[in-house]
Short mmCIF file of C-alpha atoms and ligand atoms in Angstrom, two decimals:
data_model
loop_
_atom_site.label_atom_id
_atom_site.label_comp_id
_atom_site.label_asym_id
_atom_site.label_seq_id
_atom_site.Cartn_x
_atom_site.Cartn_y
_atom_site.Cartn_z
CA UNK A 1201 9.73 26.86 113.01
CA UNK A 1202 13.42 25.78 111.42
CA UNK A 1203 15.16 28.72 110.32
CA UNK A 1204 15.09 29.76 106.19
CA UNK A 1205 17.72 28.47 104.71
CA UNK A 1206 19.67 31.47 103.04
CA UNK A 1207 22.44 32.25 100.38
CA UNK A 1208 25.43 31.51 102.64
CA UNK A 1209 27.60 34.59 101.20
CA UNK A 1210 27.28 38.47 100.91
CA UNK A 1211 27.90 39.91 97.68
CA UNK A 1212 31.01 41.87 97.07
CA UNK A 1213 31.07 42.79 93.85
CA UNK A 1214 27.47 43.43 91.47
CA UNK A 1215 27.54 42.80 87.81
CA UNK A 1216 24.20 44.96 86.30
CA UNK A 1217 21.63 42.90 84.32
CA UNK A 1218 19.20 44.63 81.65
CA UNK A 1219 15.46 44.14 81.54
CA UNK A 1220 14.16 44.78 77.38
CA UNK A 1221 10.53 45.44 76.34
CA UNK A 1222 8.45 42.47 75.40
CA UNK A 1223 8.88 44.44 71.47
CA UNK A 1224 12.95 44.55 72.05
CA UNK A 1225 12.86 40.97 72.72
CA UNK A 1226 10.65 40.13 69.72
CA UNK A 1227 13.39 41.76 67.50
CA UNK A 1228 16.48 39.95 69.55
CA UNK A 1229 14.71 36.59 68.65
CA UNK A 1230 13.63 37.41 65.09
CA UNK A 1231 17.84 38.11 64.81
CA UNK A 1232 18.32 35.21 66.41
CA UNK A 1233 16.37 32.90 63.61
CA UNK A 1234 14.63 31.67 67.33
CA UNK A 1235 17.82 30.13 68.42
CA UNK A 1236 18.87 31.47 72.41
CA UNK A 1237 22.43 30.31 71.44
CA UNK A 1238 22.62 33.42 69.20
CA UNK A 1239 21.11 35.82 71.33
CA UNK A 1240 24.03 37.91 73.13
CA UNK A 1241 24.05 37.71 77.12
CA UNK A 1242 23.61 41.26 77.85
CA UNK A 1243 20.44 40.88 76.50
CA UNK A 1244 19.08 38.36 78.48
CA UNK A 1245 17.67 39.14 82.11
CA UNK A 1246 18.23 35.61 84.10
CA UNK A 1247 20.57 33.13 81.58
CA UNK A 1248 19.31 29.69 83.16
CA UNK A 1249 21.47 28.25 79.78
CA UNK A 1250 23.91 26.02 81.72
CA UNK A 1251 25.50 25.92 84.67
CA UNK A 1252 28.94 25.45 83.46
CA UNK A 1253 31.86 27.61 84.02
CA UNK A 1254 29.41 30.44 84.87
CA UNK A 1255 29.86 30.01 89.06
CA UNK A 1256 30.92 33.24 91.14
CA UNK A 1257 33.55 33.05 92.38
CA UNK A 1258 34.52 33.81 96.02
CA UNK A 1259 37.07 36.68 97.11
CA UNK A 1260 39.24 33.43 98.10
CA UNK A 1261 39.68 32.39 94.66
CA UNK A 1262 39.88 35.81 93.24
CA UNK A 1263 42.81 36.17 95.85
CA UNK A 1264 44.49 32.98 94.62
CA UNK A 1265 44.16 34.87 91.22
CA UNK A 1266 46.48 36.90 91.71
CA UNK A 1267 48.45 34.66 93.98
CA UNK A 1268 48.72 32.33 90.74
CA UNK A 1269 52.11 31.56 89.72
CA UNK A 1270 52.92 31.59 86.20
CA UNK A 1271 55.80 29.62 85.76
CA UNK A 1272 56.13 28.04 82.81
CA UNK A 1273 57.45 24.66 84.50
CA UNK A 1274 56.56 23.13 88.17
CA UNK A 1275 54.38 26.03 89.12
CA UNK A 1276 53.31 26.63 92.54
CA UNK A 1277 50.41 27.04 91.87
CA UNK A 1278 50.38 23.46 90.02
CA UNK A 1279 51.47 21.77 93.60
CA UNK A 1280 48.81 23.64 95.41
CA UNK A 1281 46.04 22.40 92.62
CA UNK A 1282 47.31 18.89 92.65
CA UNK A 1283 47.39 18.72 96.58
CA UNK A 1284 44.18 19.62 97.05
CA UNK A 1285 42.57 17.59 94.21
CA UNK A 1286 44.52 14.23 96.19
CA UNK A 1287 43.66 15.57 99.03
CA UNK A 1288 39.73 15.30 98.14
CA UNK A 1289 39.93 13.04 95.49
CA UNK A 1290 42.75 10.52 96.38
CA UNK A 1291 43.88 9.72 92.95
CA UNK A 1292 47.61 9.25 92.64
CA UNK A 1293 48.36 11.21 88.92
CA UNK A 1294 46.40 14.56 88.42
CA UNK A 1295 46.16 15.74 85.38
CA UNK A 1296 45.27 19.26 84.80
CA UNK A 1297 43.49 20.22 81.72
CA UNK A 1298 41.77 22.97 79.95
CA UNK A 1299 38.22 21.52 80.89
CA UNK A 1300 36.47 18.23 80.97
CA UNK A 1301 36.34 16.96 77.19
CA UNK A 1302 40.23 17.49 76.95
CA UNK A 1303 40.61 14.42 80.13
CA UNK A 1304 38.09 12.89 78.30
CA UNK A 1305 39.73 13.09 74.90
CA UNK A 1306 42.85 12.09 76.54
CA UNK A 1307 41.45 9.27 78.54
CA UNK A 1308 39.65 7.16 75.64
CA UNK A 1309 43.05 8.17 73.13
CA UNK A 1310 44.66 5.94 75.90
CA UNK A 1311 42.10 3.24 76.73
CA UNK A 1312 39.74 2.88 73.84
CA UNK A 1313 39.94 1.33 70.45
CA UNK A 1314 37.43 1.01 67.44
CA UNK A 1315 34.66 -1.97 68.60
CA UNK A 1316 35.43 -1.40 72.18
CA UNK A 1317 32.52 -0.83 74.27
CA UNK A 1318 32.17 1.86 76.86
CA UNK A 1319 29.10 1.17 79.44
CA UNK A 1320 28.02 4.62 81.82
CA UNK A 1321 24.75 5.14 83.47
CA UNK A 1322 24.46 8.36 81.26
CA UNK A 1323 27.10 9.57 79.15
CA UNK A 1324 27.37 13.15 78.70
CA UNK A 1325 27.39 14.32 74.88
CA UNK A 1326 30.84 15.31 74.33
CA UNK A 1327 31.72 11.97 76.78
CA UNK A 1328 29.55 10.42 73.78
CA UNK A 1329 31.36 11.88 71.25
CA UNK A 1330 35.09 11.14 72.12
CA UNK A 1331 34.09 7.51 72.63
CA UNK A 1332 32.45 7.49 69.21
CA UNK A 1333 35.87 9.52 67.93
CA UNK A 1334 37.31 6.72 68.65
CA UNK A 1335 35.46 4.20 66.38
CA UNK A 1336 34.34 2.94 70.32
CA UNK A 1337 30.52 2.15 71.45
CA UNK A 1338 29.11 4.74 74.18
CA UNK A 1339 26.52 2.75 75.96
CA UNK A 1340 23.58 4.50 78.58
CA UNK A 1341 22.89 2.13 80.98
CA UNK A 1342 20.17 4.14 83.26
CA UNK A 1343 17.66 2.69 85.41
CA UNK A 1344 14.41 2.34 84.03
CA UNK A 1345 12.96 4.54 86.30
CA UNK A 1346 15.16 7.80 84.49
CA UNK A 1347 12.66 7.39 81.78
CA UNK A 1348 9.71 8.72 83.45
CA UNK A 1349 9.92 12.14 84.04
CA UNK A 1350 6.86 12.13 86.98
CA UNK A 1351 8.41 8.74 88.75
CA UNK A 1352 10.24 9.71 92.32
CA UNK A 1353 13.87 7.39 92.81
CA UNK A 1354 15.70 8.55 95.71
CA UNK A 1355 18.63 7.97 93.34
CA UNK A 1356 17.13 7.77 89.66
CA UNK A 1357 20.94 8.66 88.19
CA UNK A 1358 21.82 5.20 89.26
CA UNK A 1359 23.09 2.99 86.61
CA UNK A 1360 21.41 -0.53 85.65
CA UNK A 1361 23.68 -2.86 87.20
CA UNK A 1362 21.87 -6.28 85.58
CA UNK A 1363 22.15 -4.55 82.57
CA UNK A 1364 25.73 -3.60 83.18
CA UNK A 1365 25.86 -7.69 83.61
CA UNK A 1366 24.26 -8.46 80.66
CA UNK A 1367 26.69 -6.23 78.34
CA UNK A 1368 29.80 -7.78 79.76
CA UNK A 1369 28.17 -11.34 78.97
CA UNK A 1370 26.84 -10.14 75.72
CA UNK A 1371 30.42 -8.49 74.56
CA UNK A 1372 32.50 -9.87 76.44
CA UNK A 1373 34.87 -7.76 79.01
CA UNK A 1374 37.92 -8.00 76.43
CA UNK A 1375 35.89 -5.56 74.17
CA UNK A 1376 35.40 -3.06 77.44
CA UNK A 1377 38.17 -0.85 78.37
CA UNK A 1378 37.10 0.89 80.92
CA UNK A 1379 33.36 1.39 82.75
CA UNK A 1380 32.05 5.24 84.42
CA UNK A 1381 29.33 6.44 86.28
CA UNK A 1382 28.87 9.73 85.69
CA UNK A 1383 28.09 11.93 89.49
CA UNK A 1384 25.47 13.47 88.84
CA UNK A 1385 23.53 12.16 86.27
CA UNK A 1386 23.83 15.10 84.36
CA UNK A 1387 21.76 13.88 80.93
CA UNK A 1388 19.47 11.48 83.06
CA UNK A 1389 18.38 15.42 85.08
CA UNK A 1390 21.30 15.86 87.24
CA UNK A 1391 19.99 13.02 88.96
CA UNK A 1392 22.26 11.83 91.77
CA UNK A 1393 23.96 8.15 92.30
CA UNK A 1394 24.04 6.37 95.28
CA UNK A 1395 27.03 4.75 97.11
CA UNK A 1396 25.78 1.15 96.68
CA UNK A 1397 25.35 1.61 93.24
CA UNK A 1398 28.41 3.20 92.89
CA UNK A 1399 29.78 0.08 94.68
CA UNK A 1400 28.07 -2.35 93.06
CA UNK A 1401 28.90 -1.10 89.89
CA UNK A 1402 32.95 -1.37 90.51
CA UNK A 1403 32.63 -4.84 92.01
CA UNK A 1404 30.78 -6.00 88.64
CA UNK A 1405 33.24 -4.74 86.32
CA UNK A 1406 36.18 -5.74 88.87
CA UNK A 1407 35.11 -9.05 88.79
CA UNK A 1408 35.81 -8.93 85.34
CA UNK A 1409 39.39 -6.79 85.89
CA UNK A 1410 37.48 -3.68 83.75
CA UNK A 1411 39.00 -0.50 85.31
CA UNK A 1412 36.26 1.83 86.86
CA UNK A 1413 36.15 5.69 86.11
CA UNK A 1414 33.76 8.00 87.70
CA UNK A 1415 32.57 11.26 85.53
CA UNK A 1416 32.96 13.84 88.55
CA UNK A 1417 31.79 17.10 87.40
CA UNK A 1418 29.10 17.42 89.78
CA UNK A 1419 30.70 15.20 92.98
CA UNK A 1420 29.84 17.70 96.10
CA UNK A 1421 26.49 18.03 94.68
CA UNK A 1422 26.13 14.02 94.31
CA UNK A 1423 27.65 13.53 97.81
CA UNK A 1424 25.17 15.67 99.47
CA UNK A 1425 22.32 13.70 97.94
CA UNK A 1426 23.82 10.70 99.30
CA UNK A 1427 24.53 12.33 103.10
CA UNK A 1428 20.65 13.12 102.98
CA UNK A 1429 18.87 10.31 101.25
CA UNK A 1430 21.30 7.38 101.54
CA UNK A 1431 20.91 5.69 104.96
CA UNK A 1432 24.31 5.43 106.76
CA UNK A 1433 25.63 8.75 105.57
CA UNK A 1434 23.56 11.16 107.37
CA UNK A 1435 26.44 11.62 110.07
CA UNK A 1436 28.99 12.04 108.06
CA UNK A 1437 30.76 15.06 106.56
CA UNK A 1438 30.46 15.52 102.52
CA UNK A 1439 33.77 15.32 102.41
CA UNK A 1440 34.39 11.63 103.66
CA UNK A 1441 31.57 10.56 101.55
CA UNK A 1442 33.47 12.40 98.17
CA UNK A 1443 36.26 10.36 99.55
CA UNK A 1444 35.04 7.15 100.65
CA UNK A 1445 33.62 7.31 96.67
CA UNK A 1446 36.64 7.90 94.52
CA UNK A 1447 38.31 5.70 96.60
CA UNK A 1448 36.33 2.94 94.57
CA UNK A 1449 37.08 4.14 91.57
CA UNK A 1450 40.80 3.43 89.34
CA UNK A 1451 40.54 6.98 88.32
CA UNK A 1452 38.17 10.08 87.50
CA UNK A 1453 37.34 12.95 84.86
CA UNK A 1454 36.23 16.19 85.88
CA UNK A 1455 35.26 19.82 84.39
CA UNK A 1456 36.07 22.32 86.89
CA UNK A 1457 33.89 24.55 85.58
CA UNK A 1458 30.92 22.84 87.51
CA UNK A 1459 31.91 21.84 90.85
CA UNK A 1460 35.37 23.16 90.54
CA UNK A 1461 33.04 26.36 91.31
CA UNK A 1462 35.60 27.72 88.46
CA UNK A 1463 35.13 29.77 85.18
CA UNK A 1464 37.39 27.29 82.93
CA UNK A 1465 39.58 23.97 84.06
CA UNK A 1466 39.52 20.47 84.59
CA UNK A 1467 41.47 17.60 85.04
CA UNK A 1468 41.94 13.88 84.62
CA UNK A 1469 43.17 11.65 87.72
CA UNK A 1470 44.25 7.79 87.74
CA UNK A 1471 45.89 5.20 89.54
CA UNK A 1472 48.03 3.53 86.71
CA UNK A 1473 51.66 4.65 86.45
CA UNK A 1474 51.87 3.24 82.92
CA UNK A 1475 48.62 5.57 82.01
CA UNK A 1476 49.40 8.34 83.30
CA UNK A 1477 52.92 8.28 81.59
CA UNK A 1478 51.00 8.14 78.07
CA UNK A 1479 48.30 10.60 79.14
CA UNK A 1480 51.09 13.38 79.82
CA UNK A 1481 52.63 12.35 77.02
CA UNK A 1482 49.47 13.36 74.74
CA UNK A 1483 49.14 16.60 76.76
CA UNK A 1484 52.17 17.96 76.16
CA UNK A 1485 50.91 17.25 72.60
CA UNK A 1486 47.80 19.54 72.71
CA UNK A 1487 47.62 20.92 76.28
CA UNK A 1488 50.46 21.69 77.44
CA UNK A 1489 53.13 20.39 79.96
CA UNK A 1490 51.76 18.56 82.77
CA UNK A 1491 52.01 21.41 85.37
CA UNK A 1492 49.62 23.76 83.55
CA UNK A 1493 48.07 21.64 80.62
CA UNK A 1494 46.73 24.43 79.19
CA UNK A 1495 45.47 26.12 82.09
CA UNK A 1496 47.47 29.61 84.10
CA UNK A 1497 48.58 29.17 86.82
CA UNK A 1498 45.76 31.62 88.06
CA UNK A 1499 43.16 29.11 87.19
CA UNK A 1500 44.52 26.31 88.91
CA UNK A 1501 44.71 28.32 92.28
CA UNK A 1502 40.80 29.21 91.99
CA UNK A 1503 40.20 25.25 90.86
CA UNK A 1504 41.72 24.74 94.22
CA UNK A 1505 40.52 26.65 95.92
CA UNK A 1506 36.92 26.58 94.49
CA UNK A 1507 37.62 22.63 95.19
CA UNK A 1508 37.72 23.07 99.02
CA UNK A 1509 34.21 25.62 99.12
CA UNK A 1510 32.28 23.27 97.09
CA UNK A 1511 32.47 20.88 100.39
CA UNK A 1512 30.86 23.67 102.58
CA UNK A 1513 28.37 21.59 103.23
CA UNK A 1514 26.04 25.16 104.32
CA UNK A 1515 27.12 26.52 100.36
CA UNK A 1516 25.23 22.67 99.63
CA UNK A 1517 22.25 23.11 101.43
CA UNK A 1518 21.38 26.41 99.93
CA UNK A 1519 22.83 25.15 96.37
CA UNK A 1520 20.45 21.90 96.58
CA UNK A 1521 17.38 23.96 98.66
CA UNK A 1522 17.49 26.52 95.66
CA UNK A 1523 17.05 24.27 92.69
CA UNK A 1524 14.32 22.18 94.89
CA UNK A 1525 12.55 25.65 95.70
CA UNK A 1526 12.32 26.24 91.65
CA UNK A 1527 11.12 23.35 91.45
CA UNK A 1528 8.79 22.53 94.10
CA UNK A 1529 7.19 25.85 93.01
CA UNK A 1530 6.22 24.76 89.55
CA UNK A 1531 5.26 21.70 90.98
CA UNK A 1532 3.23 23.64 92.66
CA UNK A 1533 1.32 25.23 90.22
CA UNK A 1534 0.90 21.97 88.27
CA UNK A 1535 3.81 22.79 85.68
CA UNK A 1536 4.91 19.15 85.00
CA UNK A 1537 8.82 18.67 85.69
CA UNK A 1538 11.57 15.27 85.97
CA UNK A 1539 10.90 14.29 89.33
CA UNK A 1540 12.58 15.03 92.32
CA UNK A 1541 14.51 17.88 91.15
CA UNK A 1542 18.10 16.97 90.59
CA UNK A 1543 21.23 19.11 91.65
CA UNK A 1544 21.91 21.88 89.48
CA UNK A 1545 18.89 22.15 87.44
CA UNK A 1546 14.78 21.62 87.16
CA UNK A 1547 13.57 20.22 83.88
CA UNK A 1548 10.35 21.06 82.74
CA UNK A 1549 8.38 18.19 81.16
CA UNK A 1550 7.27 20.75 77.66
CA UNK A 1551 5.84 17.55 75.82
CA UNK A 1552 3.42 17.13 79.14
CA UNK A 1553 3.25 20.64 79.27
CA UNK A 1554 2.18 21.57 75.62
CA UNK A 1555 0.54 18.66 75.00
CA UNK A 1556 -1.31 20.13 71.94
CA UNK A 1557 2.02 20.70 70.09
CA UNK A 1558 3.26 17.25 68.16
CA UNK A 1559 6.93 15.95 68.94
CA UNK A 1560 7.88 17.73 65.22
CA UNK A 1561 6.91 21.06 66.50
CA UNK A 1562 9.71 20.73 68.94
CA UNK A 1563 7.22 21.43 71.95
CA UNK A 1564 10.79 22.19 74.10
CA UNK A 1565 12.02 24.79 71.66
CA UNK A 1566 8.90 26.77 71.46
CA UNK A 1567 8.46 26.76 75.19
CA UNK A 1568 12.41 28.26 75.16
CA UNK A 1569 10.89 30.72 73.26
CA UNK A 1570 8.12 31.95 75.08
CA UNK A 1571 10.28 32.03 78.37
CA UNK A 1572 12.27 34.25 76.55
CA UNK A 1573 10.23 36.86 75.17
CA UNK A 1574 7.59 36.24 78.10
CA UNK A 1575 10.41 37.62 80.81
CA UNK A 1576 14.08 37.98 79.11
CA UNK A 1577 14.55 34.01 80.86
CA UNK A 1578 17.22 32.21 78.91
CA UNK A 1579 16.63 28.35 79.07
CA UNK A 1580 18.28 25.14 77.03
CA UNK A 1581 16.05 22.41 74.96
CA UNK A 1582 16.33 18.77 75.96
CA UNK A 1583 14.43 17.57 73.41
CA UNK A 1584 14.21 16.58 69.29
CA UNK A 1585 15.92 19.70 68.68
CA UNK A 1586 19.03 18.56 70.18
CA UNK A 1587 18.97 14.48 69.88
CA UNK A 1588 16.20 14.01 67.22
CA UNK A 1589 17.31 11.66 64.77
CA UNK A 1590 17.13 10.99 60.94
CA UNK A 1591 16.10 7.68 60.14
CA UNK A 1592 18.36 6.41 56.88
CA UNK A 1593 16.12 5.13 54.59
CA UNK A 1594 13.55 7.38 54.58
CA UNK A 1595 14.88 10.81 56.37
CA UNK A 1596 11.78 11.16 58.36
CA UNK A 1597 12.74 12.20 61.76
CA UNK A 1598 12.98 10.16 64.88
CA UNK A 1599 11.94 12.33 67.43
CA UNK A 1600 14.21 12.25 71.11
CA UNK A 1601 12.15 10.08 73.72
CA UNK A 1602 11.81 12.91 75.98
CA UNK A 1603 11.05 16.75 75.52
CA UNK A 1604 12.51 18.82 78.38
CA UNK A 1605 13.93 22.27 78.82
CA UNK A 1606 16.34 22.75 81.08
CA UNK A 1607 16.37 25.36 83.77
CA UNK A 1608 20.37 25.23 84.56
CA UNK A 1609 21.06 27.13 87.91
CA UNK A 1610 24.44 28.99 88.19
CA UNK A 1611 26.42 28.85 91.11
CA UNK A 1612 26.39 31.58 93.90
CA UNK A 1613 24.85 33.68 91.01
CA UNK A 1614 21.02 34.60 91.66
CA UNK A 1615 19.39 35.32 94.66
CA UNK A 1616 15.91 34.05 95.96
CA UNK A 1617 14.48 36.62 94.17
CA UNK A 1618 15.81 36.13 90.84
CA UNK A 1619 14.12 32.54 91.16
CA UNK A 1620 10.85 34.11 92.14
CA UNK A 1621 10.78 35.95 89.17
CA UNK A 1622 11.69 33.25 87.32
CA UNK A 1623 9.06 30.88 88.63
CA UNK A 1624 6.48 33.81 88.40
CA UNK A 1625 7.32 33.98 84.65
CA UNK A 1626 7.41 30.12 84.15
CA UNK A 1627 3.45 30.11 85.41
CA UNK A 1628 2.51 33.15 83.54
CA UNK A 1629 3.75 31.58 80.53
CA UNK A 1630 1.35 28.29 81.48
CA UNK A 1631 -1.29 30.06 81.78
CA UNK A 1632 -1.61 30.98 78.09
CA UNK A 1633 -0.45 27.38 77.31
CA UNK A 1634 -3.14 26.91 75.23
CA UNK A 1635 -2.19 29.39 72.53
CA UNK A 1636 1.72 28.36 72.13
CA UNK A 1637 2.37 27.50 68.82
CA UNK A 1638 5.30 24.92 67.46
CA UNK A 1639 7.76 25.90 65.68
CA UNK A 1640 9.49 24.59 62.98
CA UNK A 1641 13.27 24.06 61.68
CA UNK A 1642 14.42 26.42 58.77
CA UNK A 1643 18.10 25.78 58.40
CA UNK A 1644 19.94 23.13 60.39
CA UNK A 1645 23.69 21.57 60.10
CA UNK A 1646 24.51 18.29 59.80
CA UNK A 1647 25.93 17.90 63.04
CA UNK A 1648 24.72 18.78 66.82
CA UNK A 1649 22.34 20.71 65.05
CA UNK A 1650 20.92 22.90 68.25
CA UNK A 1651 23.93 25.22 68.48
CA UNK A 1652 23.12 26.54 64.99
CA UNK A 1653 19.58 26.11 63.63
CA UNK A 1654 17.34 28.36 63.37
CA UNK A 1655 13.37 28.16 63.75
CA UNK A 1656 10.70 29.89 62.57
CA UNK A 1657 6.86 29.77 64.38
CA UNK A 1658 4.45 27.43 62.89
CA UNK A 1659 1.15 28.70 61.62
C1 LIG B 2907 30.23 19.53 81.41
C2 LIG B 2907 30.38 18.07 81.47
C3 LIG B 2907 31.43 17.42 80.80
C4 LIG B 2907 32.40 18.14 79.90
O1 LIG B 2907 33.09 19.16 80.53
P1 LIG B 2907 33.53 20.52 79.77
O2 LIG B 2907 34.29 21.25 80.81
O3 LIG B 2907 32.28 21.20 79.34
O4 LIG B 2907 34.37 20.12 78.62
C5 LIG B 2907 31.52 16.05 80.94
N1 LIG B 2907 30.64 15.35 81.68
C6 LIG B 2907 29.62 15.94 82.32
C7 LIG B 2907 28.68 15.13 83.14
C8 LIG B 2907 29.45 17.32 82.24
O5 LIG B 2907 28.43 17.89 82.88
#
């Protein structure tokens, strides 16, 4: 029998977390107007919100914490950061920001106009966003099999390459700056890419001289995927494959605070001399000078060092074995999820799930709710609630094509356990599935509306 695969660390340091009474949490919610964004962490058991910037860190990068040097200018810590991120990522210009929108932001001030077009397998909302700041076009070019939730793809974050064709015949490549692929594919279910579509991708838009960026956040995680389901890779070490991927690319963005393995940070790399001379340019405008930009020195020595760990490829195989434990367990009891799990996070297929609730009862918000009073479980809608749309004419929602809720797993943060409990909830919650109401909007902004409404049960 092959060993158990276990959490490849000890735990140095214990942070307390608070069970409430099934009453307490009725009252936190009712505060709340039914929105988990409001509710404060200390009352939530297991927060399964996101796994951004919420990774523990090791006693190697709380070391480099207080090895960080805070020089204003040409920081050690700077040279350390940027060493490591060529080292891995083989980009000539790193640029260190304050997380992943600000290399975004900078990137499309410097490459994208109003009518460009900017293709991506999935962009990420605030990826979305920056384009559109920019009077640009963000267009999703997944494959088709990303839209069915129960449909197995080796690599279902892979991005359409005939339609990728079609665009640059349809628009012409003059109108497209720059094309990404975004590792994983966090909005398509942290779905992972392969190499050859990776590859494919740059030779299409090289072809047509469009540079190529890749949307790192999640690379170690992606590069695992590839060592275990991509055929060719299985000898080789994550690292080489990480590698033997950005060295397709003309440049990358990246949030450290997902595999950086870091609380805050990120950073935007290129190729192009004449870029990254108008990149620093706008940092020192709203970051800060290119050593730090607008990081301390601190952070960029866990970055760094949090860099080099997420490549342990035995920290990988217990990262990628936990999420596929949480969700081979629903699976397991017939709770309906995207299929295969992806990297960092099992979605839970609510619409499939509830499928007595309509799509204007926000089936994904009121199963948020349930997990939360059911067990103190703090999970993130995927669903109308967040990209439901109002049609123009006649204000009548359009409701998102897919209603998920996200179960984002932290990094080096919850035990076995702490999953157990989490899956035990999930199915007790199932059980009663029957009897879960919708729920309805009461006051929403105009804008990314799911960080503010709130919701009130339907009747
Ligand atoms: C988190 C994320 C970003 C943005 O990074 P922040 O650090 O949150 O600003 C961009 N792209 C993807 C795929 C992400 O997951």
């Amino acid at each position: 029998m092959p060993m158990p695969i276990i959490e490849p660390f000890r735990i140095k340091m214990v942070e307390p977390i608070r069970m409430t009474t099934r009453q307490e949490r009725e009252r936190i919610l009712d505060q709340a107007g039914g929105n988990l964004f409001f509710v404060h962490s200390r009352d939530v058991l297991i927060d399964l919100l996101t796994d951004s910037g919420t990774s523990a860190m090791s006693a190697e990068q709380w070391a480099g914490m207080m090895r960080g040097d805070e020089a204003y200018a040409c920081s050690q810590s700077y040279y350390s950061f940027r060493d490591t991120v060529r080292d891995i990522f083989g980009f000539k210009h790193v640029i260190p920001t304050h997380q992943g929108r600000a290399a975004e932001r900078i990137l499309f001030a410097t490459m994208c106009d109003s009518g460009h077009v900017v293709p991506n397998n999935t962009h990420f909302d605030t990826t979305r966003a920056n384009i559109e700041y920019r009077g640009a076009q963000a267009i999703d070019l997944p494959i088709p099999e990303t839209l069915h939730p129960g449909k197995h793809h080796p690599f279902k974050g892979n991005l359409d390459t005939n339609g990728l064709r079609e665009l640059i015949t349809r628009v012409g490549a003059r109108t497209i700056p720059l094309g990404m692929v975004t590792v994983t594919n966090n909005s398509g279910g942290g779905q992972p890419v392969s190499m050859a579509n990776v590859s494919e991708t740059r030779d299409i838009l090289a072809q047509h001289s469009i540079p190529f960026y890749l949307d790192a956040c999640r690379f170690a995680e992606n590069a695992y995927f590839i060592k275990r389901r991509e055929p060719g890779y299985a000898e080789k070490s994550v690292r080489d494959i990480a590698r033997e991927m950005f060295s397709l690319a003309d440049g990358c963005t990246m949030s450290a605070k997902k595999d950086g393995l870091a609380n805050i940070g990120g950073f935007l790399c290129t190729n192009d001399d004449r870029l990254a001379q108008q990149e620093r340019d706008l940092l020192i405008l709203t970051e800060g000078f290119p050593t730090y930009g607008g990081l301390a020195g601190r952070d960029l020595e866990a970055i760094a060092t949090g860099l080099q760990e997420v490549l342990h490829e035995d920290y990988l195989e217990y990262r990628i074995a936990s999420i596929r434990y949480l969700g081979n367990g629903l699976l397991g009891a017939d709770v309906p999820i995207v299929q295969p799990p992806g990297g960092h996070a099992v979605y839970i297929d609510a619409r499939a799930l509830l499928p007595h609730i309509p799509q204007n009862q926000y089936p994904g918000q009121a199963l948020v709710i349930e997990l939360f009073l059911e067990a103190g479980i703090r999970a993130v809608e995927i669903g109308s609630v967040m990209f439901g749309k109002k049609d123009r004419e006649t204000g009548a929602e359009i409701p998102a094509r897919l209603e998920l809720v996200r179960l984002a797993v932290p990094r080096r943060v919850y035990t076995q356990s702490h999953i157990d409990y989490v899956l035990e909830a999930i199915l007790s919650v199932a059980r009663r599935r029957d009897r879960i109401r919708g729920v309805k909007i009461v006051e929403e902004a105009p804008f990314l509306r799911h960080f503010t409404a709130k919701f009130a049960r339907c009747d």
